[in-house]
Structures are given as C-alpha cells and as structure tokens.
PDB file of C-alpha atoms in Angstrom:
ATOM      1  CA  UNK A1461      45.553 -50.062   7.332  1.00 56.00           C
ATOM      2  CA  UNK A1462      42.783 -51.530   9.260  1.00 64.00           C
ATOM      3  CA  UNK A1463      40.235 -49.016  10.869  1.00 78.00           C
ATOM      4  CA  UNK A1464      36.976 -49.397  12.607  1.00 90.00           C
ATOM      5  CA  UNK A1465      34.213 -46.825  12.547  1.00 94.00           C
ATOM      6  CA  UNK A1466      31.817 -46.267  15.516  1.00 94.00           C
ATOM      7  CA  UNK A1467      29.485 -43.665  15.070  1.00 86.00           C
ATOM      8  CA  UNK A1468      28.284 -41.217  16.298  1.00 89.00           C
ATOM      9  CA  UNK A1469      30.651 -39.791  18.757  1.00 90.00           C
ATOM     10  CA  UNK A1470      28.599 -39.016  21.619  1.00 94.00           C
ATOM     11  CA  UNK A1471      25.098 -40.757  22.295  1.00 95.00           C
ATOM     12  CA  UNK A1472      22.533 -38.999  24.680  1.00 96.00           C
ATOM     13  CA  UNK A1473      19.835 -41.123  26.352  1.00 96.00           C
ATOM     14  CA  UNK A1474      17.417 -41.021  29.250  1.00 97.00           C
ATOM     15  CA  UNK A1475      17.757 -43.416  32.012  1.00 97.00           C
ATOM     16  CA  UNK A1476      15.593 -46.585  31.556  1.00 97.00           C
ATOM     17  CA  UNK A1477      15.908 -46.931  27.691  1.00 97.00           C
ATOM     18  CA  UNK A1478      17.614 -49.002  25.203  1.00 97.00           C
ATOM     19  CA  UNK A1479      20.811 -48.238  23.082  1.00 97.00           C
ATOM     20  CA  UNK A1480      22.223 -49.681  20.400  1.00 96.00           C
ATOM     21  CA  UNK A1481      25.776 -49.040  19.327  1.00 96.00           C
ATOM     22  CA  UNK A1482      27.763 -50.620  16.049  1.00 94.00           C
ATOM     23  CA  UNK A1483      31.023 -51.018  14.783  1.00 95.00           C
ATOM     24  CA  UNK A1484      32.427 -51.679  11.193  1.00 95.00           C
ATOM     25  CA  UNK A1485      34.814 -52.291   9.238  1.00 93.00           C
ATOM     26  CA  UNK A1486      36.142 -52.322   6.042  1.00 89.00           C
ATOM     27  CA  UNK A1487      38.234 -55.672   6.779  1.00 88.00           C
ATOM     28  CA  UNK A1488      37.540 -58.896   8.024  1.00 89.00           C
ATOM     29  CA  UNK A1489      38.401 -59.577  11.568  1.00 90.00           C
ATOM     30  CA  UNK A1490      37.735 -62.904  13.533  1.00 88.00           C
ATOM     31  CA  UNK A1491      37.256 -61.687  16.655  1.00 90.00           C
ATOM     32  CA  UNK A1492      35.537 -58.920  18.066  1.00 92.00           C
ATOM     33  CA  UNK A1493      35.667 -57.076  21.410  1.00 93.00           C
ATOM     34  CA  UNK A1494      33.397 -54.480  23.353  1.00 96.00           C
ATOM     35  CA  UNK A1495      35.435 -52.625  26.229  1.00 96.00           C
ATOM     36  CA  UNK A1496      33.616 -49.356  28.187  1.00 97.00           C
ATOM     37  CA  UNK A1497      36.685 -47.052  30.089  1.00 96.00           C
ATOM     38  CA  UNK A1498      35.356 -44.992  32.910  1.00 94.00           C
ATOM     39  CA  UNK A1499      37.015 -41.589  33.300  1.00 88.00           C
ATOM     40  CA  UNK A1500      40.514 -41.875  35.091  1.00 86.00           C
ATOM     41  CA  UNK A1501      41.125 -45.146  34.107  1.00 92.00           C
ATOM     42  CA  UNK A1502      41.964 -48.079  31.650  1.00 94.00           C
ATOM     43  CA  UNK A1503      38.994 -49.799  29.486  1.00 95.00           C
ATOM     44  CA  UNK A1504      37.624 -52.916  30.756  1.00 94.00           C
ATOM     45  CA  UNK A1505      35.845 -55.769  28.974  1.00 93.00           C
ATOM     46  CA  UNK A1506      32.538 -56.334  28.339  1.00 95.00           C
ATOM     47  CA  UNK A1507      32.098 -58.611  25.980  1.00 95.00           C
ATOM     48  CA  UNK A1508      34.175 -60.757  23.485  1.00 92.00           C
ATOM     49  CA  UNK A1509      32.840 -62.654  20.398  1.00 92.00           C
ATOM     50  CA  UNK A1510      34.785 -65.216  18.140  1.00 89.00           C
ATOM     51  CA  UNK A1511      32.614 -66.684  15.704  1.00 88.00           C
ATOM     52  CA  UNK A1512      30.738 -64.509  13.005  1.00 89.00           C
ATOM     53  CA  UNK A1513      26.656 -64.891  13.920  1.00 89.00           C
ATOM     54  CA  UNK A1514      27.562 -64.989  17.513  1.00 90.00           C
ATOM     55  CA  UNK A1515      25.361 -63.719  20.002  1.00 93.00           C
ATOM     56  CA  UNK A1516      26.196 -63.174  23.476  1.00 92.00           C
ATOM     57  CA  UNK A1517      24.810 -61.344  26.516  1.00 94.00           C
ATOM     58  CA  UNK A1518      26.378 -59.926  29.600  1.00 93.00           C
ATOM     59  CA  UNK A1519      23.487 -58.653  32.167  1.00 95.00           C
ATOM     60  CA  UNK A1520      22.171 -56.199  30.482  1.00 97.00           C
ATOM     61  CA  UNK A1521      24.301 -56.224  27.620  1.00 97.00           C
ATOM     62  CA  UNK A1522      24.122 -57.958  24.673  1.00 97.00           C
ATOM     63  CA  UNK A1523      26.496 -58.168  21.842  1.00 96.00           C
ATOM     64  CA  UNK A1524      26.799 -59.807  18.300  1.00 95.00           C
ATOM     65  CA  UNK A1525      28.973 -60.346  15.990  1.00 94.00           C
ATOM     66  CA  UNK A1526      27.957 -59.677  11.688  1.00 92.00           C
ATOM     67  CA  UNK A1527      27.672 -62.268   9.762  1.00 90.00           C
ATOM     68  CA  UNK A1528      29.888 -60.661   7.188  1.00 91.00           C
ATOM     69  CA  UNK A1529      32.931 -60.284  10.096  1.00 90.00           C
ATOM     70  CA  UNK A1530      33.095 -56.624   8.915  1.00 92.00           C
ATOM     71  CA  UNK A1531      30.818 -55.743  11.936  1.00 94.00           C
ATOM     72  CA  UNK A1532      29.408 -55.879  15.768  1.00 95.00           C
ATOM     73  CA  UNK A1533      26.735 -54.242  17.634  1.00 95.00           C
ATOM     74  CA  UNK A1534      26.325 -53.736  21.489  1.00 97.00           C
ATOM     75  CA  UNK A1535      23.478 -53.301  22.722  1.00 97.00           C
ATOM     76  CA  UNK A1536      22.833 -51.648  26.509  1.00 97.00           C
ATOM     77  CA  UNK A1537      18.727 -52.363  27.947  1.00 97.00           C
ATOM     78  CA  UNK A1538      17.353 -50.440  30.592  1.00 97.00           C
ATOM     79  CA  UNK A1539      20.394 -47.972  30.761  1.00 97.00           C
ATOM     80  CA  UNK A1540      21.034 -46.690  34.033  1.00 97.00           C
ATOM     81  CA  UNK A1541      23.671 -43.602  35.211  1.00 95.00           C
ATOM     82  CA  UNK A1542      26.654 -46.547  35.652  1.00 95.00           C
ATOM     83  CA  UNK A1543      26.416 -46.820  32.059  1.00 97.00           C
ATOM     84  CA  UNK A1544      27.906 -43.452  31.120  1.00 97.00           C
ATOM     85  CA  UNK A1545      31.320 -43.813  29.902  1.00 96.00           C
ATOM     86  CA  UNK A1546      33.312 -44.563  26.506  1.00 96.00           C
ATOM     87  CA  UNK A1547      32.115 -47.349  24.696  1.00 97.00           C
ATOM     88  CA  UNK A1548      34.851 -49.007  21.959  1.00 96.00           C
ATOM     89  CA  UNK A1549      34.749 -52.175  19.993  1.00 95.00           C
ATOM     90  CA  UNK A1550      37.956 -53.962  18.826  1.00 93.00           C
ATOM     91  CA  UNK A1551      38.559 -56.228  16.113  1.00 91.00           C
ATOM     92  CA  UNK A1552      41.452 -58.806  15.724  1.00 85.00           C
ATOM     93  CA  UNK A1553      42.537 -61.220  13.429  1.00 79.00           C
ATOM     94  CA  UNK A1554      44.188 -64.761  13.755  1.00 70.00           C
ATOM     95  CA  UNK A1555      47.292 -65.398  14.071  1.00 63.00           C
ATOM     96  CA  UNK A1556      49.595 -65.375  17.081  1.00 55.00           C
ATOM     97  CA  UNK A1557      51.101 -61.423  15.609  1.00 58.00           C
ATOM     98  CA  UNK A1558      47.567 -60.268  15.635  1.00 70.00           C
ATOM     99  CA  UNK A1559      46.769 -57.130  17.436  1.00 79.00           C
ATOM    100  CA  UNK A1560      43.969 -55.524  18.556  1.00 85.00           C
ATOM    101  CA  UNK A1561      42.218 -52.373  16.074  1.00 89.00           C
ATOM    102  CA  UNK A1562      40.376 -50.233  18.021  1.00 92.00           C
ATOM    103  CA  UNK A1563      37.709 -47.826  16.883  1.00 93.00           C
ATOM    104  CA  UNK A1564      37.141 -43.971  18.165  1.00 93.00           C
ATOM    105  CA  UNK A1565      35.314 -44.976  20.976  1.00 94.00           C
ATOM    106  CA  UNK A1566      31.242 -43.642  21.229  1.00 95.00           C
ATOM    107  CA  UNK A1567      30.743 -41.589  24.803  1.00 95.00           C
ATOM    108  CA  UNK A1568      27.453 -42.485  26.504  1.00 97.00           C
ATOM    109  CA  UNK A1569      25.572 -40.022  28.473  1.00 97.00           C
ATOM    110  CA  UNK A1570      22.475 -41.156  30.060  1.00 96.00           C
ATOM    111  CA  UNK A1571      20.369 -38.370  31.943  1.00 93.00           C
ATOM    112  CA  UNK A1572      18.758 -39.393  35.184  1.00 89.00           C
TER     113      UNK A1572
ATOM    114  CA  UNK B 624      43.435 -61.504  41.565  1.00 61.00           C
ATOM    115  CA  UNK B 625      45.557 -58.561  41.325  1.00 73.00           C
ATOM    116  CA  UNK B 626      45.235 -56.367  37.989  1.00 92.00           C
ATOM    117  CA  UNK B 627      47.357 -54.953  35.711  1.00 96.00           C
ATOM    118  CA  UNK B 628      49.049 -52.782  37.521  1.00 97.00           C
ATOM    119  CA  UNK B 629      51.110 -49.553  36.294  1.00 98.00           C
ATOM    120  CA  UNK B 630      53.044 -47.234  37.642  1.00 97.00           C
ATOM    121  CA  UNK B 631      53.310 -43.842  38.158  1.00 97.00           C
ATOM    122  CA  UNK B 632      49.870 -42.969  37.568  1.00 96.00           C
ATOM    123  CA  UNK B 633      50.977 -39.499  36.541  1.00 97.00           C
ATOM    124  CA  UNK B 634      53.902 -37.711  34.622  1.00 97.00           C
ATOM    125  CA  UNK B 635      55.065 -34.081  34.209  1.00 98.00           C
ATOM    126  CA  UNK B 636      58.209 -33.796  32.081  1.00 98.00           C
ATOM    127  CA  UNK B 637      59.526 -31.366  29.594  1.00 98.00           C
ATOM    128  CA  UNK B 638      60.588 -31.603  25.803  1.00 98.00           C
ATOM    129  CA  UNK B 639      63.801 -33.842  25.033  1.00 98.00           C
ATOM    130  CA  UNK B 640      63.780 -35.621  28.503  1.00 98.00           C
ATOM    131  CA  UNK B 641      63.034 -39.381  28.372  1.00 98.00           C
ATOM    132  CA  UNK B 642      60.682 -41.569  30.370  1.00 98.00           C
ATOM    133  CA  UNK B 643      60.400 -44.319  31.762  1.00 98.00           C
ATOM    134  CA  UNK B 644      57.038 -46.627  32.555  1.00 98.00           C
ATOM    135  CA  UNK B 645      56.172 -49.290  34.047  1.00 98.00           C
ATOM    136  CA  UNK B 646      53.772 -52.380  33.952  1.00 98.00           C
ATOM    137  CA  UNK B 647      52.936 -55.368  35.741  1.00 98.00           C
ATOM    138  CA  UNK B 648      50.787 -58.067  34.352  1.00 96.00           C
ATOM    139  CA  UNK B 649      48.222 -60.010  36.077  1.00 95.00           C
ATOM    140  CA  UNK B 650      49.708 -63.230  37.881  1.00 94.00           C
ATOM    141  CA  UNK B 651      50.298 -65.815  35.066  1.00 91.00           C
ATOM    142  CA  UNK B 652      49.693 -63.502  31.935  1.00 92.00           C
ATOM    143  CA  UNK B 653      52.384 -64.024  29.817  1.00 91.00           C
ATOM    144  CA  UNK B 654      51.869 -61.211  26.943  1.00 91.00           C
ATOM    145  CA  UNK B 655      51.912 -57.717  27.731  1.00 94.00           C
ATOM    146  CA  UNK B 656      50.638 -55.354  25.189  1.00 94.00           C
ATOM    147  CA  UNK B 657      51.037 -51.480  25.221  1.00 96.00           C
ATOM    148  CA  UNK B 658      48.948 -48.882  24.036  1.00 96.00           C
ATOM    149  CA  UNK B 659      49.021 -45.040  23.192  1.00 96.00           C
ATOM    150  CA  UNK B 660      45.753 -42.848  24.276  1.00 95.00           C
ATOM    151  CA  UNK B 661      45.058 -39.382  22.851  1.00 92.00           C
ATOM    152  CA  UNK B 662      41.792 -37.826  22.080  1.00 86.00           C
ATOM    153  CA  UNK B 663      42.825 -37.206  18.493  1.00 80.00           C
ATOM    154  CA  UNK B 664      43.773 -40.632  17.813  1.00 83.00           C
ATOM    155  CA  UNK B 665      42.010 -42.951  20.334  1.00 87.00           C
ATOM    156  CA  UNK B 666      44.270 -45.941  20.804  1.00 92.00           C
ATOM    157  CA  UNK B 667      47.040 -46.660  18.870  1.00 93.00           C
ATOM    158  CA  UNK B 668      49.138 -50.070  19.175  1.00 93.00           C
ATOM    159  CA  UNK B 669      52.506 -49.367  20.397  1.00 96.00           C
ATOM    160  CA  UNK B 670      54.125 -52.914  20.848  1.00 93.00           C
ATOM    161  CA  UNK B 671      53.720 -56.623  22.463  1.00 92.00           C
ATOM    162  CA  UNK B 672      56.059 -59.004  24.471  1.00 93.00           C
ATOM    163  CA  UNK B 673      55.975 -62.451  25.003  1.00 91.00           C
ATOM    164  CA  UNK B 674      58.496 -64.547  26.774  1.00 90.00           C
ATOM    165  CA  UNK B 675      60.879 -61.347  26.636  1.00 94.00           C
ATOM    166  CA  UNK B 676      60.865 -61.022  22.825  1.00 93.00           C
ATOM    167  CA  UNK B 677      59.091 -58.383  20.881  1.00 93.00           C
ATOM    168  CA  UNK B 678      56.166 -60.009  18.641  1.00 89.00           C
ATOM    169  CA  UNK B 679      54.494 -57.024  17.393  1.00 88.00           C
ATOM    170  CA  UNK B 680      55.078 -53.169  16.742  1.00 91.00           C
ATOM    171  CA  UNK B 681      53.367 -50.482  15.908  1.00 92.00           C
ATOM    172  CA  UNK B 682      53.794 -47.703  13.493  1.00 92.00           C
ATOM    173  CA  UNK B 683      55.701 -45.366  16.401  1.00 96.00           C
ATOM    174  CA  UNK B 684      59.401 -43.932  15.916  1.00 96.00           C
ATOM    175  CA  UNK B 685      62.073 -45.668  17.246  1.00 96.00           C
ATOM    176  CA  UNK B 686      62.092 -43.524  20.260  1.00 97.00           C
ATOM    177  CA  UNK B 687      59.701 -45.210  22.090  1.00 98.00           C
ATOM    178  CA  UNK B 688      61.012 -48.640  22.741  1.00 97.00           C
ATOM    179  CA  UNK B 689      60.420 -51.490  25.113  1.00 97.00           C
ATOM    180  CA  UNK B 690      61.204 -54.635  27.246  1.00 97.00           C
ATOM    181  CA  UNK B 691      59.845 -57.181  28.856  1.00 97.00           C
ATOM    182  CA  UNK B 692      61.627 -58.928  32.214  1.00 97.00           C
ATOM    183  CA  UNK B 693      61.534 -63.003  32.661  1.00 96.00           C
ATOM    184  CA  UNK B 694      58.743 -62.041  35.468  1.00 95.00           C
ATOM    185  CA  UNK B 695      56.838 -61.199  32.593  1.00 95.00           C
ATOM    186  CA  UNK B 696      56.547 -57.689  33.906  1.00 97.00           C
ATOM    187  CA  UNK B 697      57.203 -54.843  31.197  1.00 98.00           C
ATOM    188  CA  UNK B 698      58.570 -51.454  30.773  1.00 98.00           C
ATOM    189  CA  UNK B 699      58.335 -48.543  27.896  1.00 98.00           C
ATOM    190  CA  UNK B 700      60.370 -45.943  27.141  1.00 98.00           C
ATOM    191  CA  UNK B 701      59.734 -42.906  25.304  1.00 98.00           C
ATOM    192  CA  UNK B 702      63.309 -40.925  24.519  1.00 96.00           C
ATOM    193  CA  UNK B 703      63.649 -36.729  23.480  1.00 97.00           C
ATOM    194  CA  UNK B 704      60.028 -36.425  24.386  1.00 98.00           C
ATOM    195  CA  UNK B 705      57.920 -34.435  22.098  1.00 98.00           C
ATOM    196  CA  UNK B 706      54.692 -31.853  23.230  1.00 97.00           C
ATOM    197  CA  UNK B 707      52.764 -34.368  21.253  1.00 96.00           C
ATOM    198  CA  UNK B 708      54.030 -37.849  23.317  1.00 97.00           C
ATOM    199  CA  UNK B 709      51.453 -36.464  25.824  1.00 97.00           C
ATOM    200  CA  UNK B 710      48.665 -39.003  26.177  1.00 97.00           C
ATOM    201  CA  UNK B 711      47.731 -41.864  28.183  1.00 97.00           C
ATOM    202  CA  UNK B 712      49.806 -45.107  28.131  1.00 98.00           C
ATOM    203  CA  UNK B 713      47.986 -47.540  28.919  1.00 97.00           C
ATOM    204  CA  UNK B 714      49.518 -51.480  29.366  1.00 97.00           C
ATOM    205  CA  UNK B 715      47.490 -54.298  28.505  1.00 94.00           C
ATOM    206  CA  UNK B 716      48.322 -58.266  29.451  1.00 93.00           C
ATOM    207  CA  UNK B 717      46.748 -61.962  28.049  1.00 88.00           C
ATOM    208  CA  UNK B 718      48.016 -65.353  28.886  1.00 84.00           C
ATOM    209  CA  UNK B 719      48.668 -66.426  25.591  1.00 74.00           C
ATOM    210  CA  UNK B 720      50.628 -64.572  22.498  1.00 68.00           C
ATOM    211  CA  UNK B 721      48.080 -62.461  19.871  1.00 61.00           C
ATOM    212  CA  UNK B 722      45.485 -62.603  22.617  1.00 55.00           C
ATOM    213  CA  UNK B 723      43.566 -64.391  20.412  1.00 59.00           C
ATOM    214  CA  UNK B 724      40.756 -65.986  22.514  1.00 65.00           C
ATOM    215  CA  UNK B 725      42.213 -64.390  25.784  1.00 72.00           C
ATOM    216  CA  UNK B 726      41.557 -60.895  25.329  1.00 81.00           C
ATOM    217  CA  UNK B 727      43.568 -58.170  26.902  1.00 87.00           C
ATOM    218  CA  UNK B 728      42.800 -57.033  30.824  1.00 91.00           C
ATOM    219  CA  UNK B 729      44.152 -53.198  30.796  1.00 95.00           C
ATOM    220  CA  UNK B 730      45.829 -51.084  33.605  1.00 96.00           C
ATOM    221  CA  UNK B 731      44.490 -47.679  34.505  1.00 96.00           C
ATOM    222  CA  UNK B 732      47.204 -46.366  32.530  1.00 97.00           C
ATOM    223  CA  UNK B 733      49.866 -43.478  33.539  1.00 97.00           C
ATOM    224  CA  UNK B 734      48.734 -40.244  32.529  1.00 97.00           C
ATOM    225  CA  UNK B 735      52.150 -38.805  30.759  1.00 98.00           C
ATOM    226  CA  UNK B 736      52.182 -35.168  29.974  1.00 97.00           C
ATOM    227  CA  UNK B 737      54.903 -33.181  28.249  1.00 98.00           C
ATOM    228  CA  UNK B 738      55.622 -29.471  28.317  1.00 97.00           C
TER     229      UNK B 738
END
C-alpha cells in the first residue's frame, strides 16, 4: 500500500533557528497536508497544498509541494518553544473514496 | 465555531468487553472520518461516513465497526477488545466526501486503553 516516510524521528534544535522537515513517497498523491498534534490532543492543520510546485506560507511556516507529487517539505523559521510537538504530513489522492496516508510523524524539540 | 468534539476523553476496559465512542462533527461538516493512534503504527485509517453510508474502510477486523446518525454525528465500536485495541481514536470531520480540498479538522481524540 501507500506509505509516506518522514525522517528522522526526532529533530533537536535551538530556539531562534530554521528547520526543515520532508516527506515522500513512493506514490503519487494530489494533495498534500502538514498537521503538528500537541501532547494530549488531536493534530491540527497547518498547511494544505493541492497543486504539485505549490508554495505556500503560514506565519512562520512555509510549505511546498514536489514537483514530482511524490513529496513535500515544511519548513519552520525562527523556531520558538510553541513549536515543539509532532510534526506529520499527509498525502491524498482524488477521488471522492480517497483517504488520507499519513506518515510516522517527526517530534520537534526546540531548546530554549 | 465549535470543534470536533469526542467523547469520553478517556477509557479503561478489560479484554473481550466492547466499546463504544463517540464523535461530533463541526456544525455543517458532513463527512466524518476515524482514525487509529498507536506509537507503533502512527495513524491508521479506520473508516469514513457520509450522509449515513460508509464510503471508505480500512484494513481493521470486522470488530470495529461504525455509524453515522442523520445529524451527521458518528459513533465507533470496537467489540471483544484486544490488549492491542489500546491507542488513541481519534475522529476527524470535512464538509465534503474524500476531503479532497476540505481537509479534515480532528478531535482531541479518546484515549482507549485495554487491560
């Protein structure tokens, strides 16, 4: 079946600097999702992308979806300690039966 | 707007009992979309409703089924619960069928855990 990879599993970074995070896949999708879940409760979206090339920014975060549609990156700038928490992209593909495929998720610590 | 909202938050039950949960999608979402949580496994697709009908399932065993009520609200139900049905259920809802360009708003989940 269809599986997304994020990688690595945990990401360490100091408060005030970039990260980047990606997502792929061995399968096309057309539409690709960024959620972030907080301990204690349900993920909630950051971004969503529908149209391979796409570039899109939320604050601080900016997103894009590969030209290829096998892939996405999120990108978090000037991190700061709200950002900690479990980052996972999501890919779907048309149709009206379509769910979502979620990857592993990537947990972001971000030292003070 | 209200949320997604689910309910209990938390579950204790023991092997072989069935449960029971709960979801209520925001105000005018019509699809609601559940999901299975475990470290292991991260989220796993369990099943979507639309208009009361079953569009979707996932690759679970039969004894965790579901509904969904003309208010659009939605329930799951896991039968002769297993140590490893522990996890966090988490409901998901979109206006439109697929959630395909209305992506899915998620509850905080109920926290189910089997002993």
């Amino acid at each position: 079946g269809q599986q997304l990879n994020q990688s690595p599993q945990s990401m360490f970074i100091q408060e005030g600097e970039d990260v980047s995070m990606n997502c792929t896949s061995s399968s096309i999708f057309n539409t690709w999702l960024w959620y972030k879940q907080d301990p204690g409760e349900g993920p909630v979206l950051l971004i969503a992308l529908y149209k391979a090339g796409e570039l899109t920014s939320n604050g601080r975060l900016t997103a894009q979806f590969g030209i290829t549609r096998k892939d996405s990156f999120l990108n978090i700038s000037a991190s700061i300690p709200s950002d900690v928490g479990i980052y996972f992209c999501a890919g779907q593909l048309n149709g009206a039966n379509s769910k979502l495929t979620f990857g592993k998720g990537i947990t972001l610590s971000v030292r003070p | 707007k209200a949320g997604v909202t689910q309910t209990p938050r938390y579950l204790i039950k023991t092997r072989g009992q069935q449960v029971t949960l709960s979801c209520s999608p925001i105000s005018g979402h019509r699809s609601v979309s559940w999901y299975q949580q475990t470290p292991g496994q991260g989220l796993q697709f369990l099943f979507e409703y639309f208009s009361e009908t079953q569009r979707n399932k996932g690759n679970f065993p039969g004894r965790f089924s579901g509904r969904q009520f003309s208010n659009s609200r939605s329930e799951m139900n896991v039968s002769t619960l297993e140590l490893g049905d522990s996890a966090l259920y988490l409901c998901a809802s979109s206006p439109r069928e697929g959630s395909y360009n209305s992506p899915l708003h998620f509850g905080n989940g109920t926290r189910l855990t089997v002993t």
